[in-house]
GROMACS .gro file of N, CA and C in nm:
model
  258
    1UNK      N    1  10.991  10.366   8.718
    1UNK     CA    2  11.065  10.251   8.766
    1UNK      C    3  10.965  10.142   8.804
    2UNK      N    4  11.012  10.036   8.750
    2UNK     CA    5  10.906   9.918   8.792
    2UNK      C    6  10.952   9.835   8.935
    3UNK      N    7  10.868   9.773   8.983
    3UNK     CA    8  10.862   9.708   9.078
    3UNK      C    9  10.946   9.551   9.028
    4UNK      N   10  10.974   9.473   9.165
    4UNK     CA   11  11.047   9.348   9.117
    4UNK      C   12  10.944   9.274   9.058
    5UNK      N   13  10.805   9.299   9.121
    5UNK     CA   14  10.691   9.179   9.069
    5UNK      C   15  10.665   9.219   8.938
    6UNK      N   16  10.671   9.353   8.901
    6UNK     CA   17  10.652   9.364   8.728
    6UNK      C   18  10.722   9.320   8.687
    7UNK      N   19  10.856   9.345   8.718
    7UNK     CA   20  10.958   9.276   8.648
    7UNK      C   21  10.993   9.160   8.597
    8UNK      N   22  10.900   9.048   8.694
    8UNK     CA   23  10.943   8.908   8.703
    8UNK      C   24  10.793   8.824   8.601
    9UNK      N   25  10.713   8.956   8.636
    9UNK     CA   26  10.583   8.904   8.560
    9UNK      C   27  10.612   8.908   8.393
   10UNK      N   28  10.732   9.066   8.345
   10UNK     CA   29  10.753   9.059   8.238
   10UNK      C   30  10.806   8.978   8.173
   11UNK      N   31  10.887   8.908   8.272
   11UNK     CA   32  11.001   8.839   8.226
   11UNK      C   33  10.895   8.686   8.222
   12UNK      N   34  10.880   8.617   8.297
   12UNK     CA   35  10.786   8.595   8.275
   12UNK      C   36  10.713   8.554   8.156
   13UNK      N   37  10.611   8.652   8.148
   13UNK     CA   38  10.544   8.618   8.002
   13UNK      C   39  10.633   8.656   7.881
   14UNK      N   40  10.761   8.720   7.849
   14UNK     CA   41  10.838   8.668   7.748
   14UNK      C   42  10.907   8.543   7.756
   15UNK      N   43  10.936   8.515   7.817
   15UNK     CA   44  10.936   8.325   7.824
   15UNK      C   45  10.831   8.257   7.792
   16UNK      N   46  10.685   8.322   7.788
   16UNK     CA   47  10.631   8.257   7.763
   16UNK      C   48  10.595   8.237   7.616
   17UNK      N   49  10.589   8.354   7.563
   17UNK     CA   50  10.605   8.403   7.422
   17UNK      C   51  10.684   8.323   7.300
   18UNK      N   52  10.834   8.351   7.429
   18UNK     CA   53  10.971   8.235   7.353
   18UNK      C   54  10.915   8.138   7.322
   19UNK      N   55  10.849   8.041   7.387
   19UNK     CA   56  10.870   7.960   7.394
   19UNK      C   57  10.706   7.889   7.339
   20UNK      N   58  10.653   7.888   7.284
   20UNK     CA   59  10.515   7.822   7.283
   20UNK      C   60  10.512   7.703   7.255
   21UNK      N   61  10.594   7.631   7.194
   21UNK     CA   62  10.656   7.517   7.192
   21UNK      C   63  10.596   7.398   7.274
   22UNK      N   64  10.637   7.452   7.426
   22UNK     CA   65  10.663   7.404   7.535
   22UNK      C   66  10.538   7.373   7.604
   23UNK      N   67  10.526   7.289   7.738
   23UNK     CA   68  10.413   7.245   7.805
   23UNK      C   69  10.422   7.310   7.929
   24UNK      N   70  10.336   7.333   8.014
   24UNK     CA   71  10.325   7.410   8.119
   24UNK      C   72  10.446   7.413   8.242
   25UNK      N   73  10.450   7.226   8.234
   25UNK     CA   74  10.543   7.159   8.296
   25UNK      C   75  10.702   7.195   8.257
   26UNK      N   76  10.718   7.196   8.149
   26UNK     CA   77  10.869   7.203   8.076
   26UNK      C   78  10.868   7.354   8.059
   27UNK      N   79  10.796   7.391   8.053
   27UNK     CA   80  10.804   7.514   8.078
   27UNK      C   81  10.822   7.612   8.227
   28UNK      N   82  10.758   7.544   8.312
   28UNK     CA   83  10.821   7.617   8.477
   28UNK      C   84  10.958   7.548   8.465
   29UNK      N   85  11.022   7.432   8.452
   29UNK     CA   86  11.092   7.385   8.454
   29UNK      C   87  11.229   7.427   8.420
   30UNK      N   88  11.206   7.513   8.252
   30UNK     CA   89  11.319   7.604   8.194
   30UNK      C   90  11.292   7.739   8.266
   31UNK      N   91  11.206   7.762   8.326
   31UNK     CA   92  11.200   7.960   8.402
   31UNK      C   93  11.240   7.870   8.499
   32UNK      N   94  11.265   7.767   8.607
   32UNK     CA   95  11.333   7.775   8.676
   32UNK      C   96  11.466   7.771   8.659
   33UNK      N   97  11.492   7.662   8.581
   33UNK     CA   98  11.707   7.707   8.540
   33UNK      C   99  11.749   7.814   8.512
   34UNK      N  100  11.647   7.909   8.432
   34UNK     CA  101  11.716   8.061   8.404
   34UNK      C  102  11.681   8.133   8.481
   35UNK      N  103  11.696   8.109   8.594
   35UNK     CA  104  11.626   8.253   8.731
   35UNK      C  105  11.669   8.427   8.632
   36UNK      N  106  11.615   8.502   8.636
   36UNK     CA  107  11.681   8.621   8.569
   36UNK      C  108  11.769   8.709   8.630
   37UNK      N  109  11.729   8.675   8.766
   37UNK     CA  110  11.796   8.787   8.866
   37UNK      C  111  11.931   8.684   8.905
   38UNK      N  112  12.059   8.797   8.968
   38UNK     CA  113  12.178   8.729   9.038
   38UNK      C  114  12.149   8.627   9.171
   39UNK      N  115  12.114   8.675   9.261
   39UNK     CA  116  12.072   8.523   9.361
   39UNK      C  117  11.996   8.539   9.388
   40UNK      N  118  11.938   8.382   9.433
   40UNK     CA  119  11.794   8.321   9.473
   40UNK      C  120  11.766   8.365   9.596
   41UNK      N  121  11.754   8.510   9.639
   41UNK     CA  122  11.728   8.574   9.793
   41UNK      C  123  11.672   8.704   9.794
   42UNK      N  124  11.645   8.791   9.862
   42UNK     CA  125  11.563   8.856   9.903
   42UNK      C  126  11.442   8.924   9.774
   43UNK      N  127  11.423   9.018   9.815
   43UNK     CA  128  11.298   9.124   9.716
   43UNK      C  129  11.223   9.016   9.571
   44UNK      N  130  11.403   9.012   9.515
   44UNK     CA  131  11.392   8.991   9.395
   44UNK      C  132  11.301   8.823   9.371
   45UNK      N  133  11.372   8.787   9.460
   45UNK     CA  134  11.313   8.626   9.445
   45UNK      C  135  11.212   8.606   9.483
   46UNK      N  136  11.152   8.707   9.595
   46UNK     CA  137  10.981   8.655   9.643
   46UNK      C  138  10.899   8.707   9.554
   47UNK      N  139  10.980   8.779   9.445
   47UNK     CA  140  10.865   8.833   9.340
   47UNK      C  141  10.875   8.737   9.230
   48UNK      N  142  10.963   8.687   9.176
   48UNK     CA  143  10.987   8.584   9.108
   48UNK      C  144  10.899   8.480   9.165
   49UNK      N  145  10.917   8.399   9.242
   49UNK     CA  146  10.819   8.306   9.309
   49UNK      C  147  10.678   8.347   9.311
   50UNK      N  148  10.624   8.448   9.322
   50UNK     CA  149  10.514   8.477   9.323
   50UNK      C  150  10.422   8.519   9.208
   51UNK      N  151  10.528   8.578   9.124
   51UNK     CA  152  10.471   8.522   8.965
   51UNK      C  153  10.516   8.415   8.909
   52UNK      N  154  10.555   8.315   8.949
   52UNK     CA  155  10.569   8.163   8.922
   52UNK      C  156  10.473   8.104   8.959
   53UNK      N  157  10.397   8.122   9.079
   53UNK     CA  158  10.329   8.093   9.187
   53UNK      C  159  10.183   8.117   9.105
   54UNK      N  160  10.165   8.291   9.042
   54UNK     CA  161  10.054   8.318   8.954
   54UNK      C  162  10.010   8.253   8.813
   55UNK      N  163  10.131   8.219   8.762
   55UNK     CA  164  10.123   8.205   8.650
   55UNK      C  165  10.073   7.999   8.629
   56UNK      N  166  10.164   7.962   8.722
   56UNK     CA  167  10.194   7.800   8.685
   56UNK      C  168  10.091   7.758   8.777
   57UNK      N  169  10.056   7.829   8.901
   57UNK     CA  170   9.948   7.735   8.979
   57UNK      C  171   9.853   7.827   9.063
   58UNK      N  172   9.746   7.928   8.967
   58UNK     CA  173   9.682   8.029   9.012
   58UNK      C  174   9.604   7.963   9.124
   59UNK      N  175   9.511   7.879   9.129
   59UNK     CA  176   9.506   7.832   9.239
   59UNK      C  177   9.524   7.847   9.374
   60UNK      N  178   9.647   7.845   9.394
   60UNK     CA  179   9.718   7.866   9.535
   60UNK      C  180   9.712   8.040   9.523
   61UNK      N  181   9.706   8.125   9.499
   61UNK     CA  182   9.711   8.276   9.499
   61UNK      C  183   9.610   8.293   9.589
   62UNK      N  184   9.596   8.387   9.711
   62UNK     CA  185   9.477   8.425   9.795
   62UNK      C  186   9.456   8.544   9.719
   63UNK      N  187   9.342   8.583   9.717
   63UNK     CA  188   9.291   8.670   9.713
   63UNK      C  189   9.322   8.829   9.796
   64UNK      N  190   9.342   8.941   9.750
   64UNK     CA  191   9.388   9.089   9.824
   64UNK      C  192   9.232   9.165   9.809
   65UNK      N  193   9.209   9.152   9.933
   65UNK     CA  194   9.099   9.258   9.962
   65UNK      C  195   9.136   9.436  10.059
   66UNK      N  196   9.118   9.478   9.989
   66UNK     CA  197   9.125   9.587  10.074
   66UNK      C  198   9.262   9.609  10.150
   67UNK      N  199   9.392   9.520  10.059
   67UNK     CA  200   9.502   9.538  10.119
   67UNK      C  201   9.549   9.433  10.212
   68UNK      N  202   9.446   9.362  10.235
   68UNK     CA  203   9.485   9.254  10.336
   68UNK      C  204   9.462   9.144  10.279
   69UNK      N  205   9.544   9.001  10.286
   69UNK     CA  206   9.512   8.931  10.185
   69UNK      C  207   9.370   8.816  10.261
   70UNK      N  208   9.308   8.756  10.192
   70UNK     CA  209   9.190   8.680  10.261
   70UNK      C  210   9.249   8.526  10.223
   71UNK      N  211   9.206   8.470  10.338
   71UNK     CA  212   9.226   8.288  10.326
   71UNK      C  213   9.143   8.253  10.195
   72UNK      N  214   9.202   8.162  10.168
   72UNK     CA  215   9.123   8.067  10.057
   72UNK      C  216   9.025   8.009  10.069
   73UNK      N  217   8.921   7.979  10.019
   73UNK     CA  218   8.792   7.858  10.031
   73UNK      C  219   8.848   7.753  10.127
   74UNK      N  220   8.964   7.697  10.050
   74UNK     CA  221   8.996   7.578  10.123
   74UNK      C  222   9.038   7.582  10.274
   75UNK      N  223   9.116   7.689  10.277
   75UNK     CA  224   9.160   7.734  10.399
   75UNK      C  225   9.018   7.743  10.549
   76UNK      N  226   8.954   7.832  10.462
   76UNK     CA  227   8.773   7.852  10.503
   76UNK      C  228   8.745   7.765  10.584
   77UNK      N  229   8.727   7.630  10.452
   77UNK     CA  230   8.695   7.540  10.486
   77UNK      C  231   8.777   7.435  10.588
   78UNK      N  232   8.858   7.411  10.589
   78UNK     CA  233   8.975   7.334  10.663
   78UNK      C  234   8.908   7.408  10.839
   79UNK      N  235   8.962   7.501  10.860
   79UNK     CA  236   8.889   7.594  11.017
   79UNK      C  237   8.791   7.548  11.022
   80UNK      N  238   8.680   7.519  10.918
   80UNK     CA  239   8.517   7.471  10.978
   80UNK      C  240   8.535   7.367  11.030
   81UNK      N  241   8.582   7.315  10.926
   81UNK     CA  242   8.597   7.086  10.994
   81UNK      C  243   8.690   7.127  11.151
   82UNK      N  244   8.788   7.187  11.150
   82UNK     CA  245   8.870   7.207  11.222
   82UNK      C  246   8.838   7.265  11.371
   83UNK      N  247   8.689   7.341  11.380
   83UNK     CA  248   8.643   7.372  11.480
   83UNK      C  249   8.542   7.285  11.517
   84UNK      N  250   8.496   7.211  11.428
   84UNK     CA  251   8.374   7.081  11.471
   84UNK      C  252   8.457   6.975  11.562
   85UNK      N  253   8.566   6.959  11.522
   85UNK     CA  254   8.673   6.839  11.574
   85UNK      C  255   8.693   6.871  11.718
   86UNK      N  256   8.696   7.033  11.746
   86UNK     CA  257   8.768   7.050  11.884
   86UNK      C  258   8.650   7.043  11.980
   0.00000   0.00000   0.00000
């Protein structure tokens, strides 16, 4: 049995497959009108979002170390300036 995040990752990259056509943009754009799952709420949707999240703007993804997830560079960085200020 798969998990919702496999699920959403599969689904996912067969949209992406479908569709090569398409631009990155018009492309989150149509995976958002076709959500796959029945409603936009619990399990199902934070896994959906989060391979939306991986796929369209890796970027923003923190990093999982050891189970715990770690701040970002930017984040890092933001606290440094952020403790010079105080």
């Amino acid at each position: 049995m798969s998990s919702w995040t496999d699920h959403s990752a599969e689904w996912l990259a067969e949209q992406v497959k479908a569709h090569p056509e398409m631009d990155k943009p018009t492309l989150r754009k149509w995976c958002a009108k076709n959500y796959p799952f029945a409603e936009r709420k619990g399990w199902a949707y934070k896994a959906w979002l989060k391979a939306m999240r991986a796929y369209f703007n890796p970027q923003a993804m923190r990093p999982v170390i050891r189970g715990t997830t770690q701040p970002s560079a930017e984040e890092l960085e933001k606290r440094g300036q952020q403790r010079l200020l105080d």
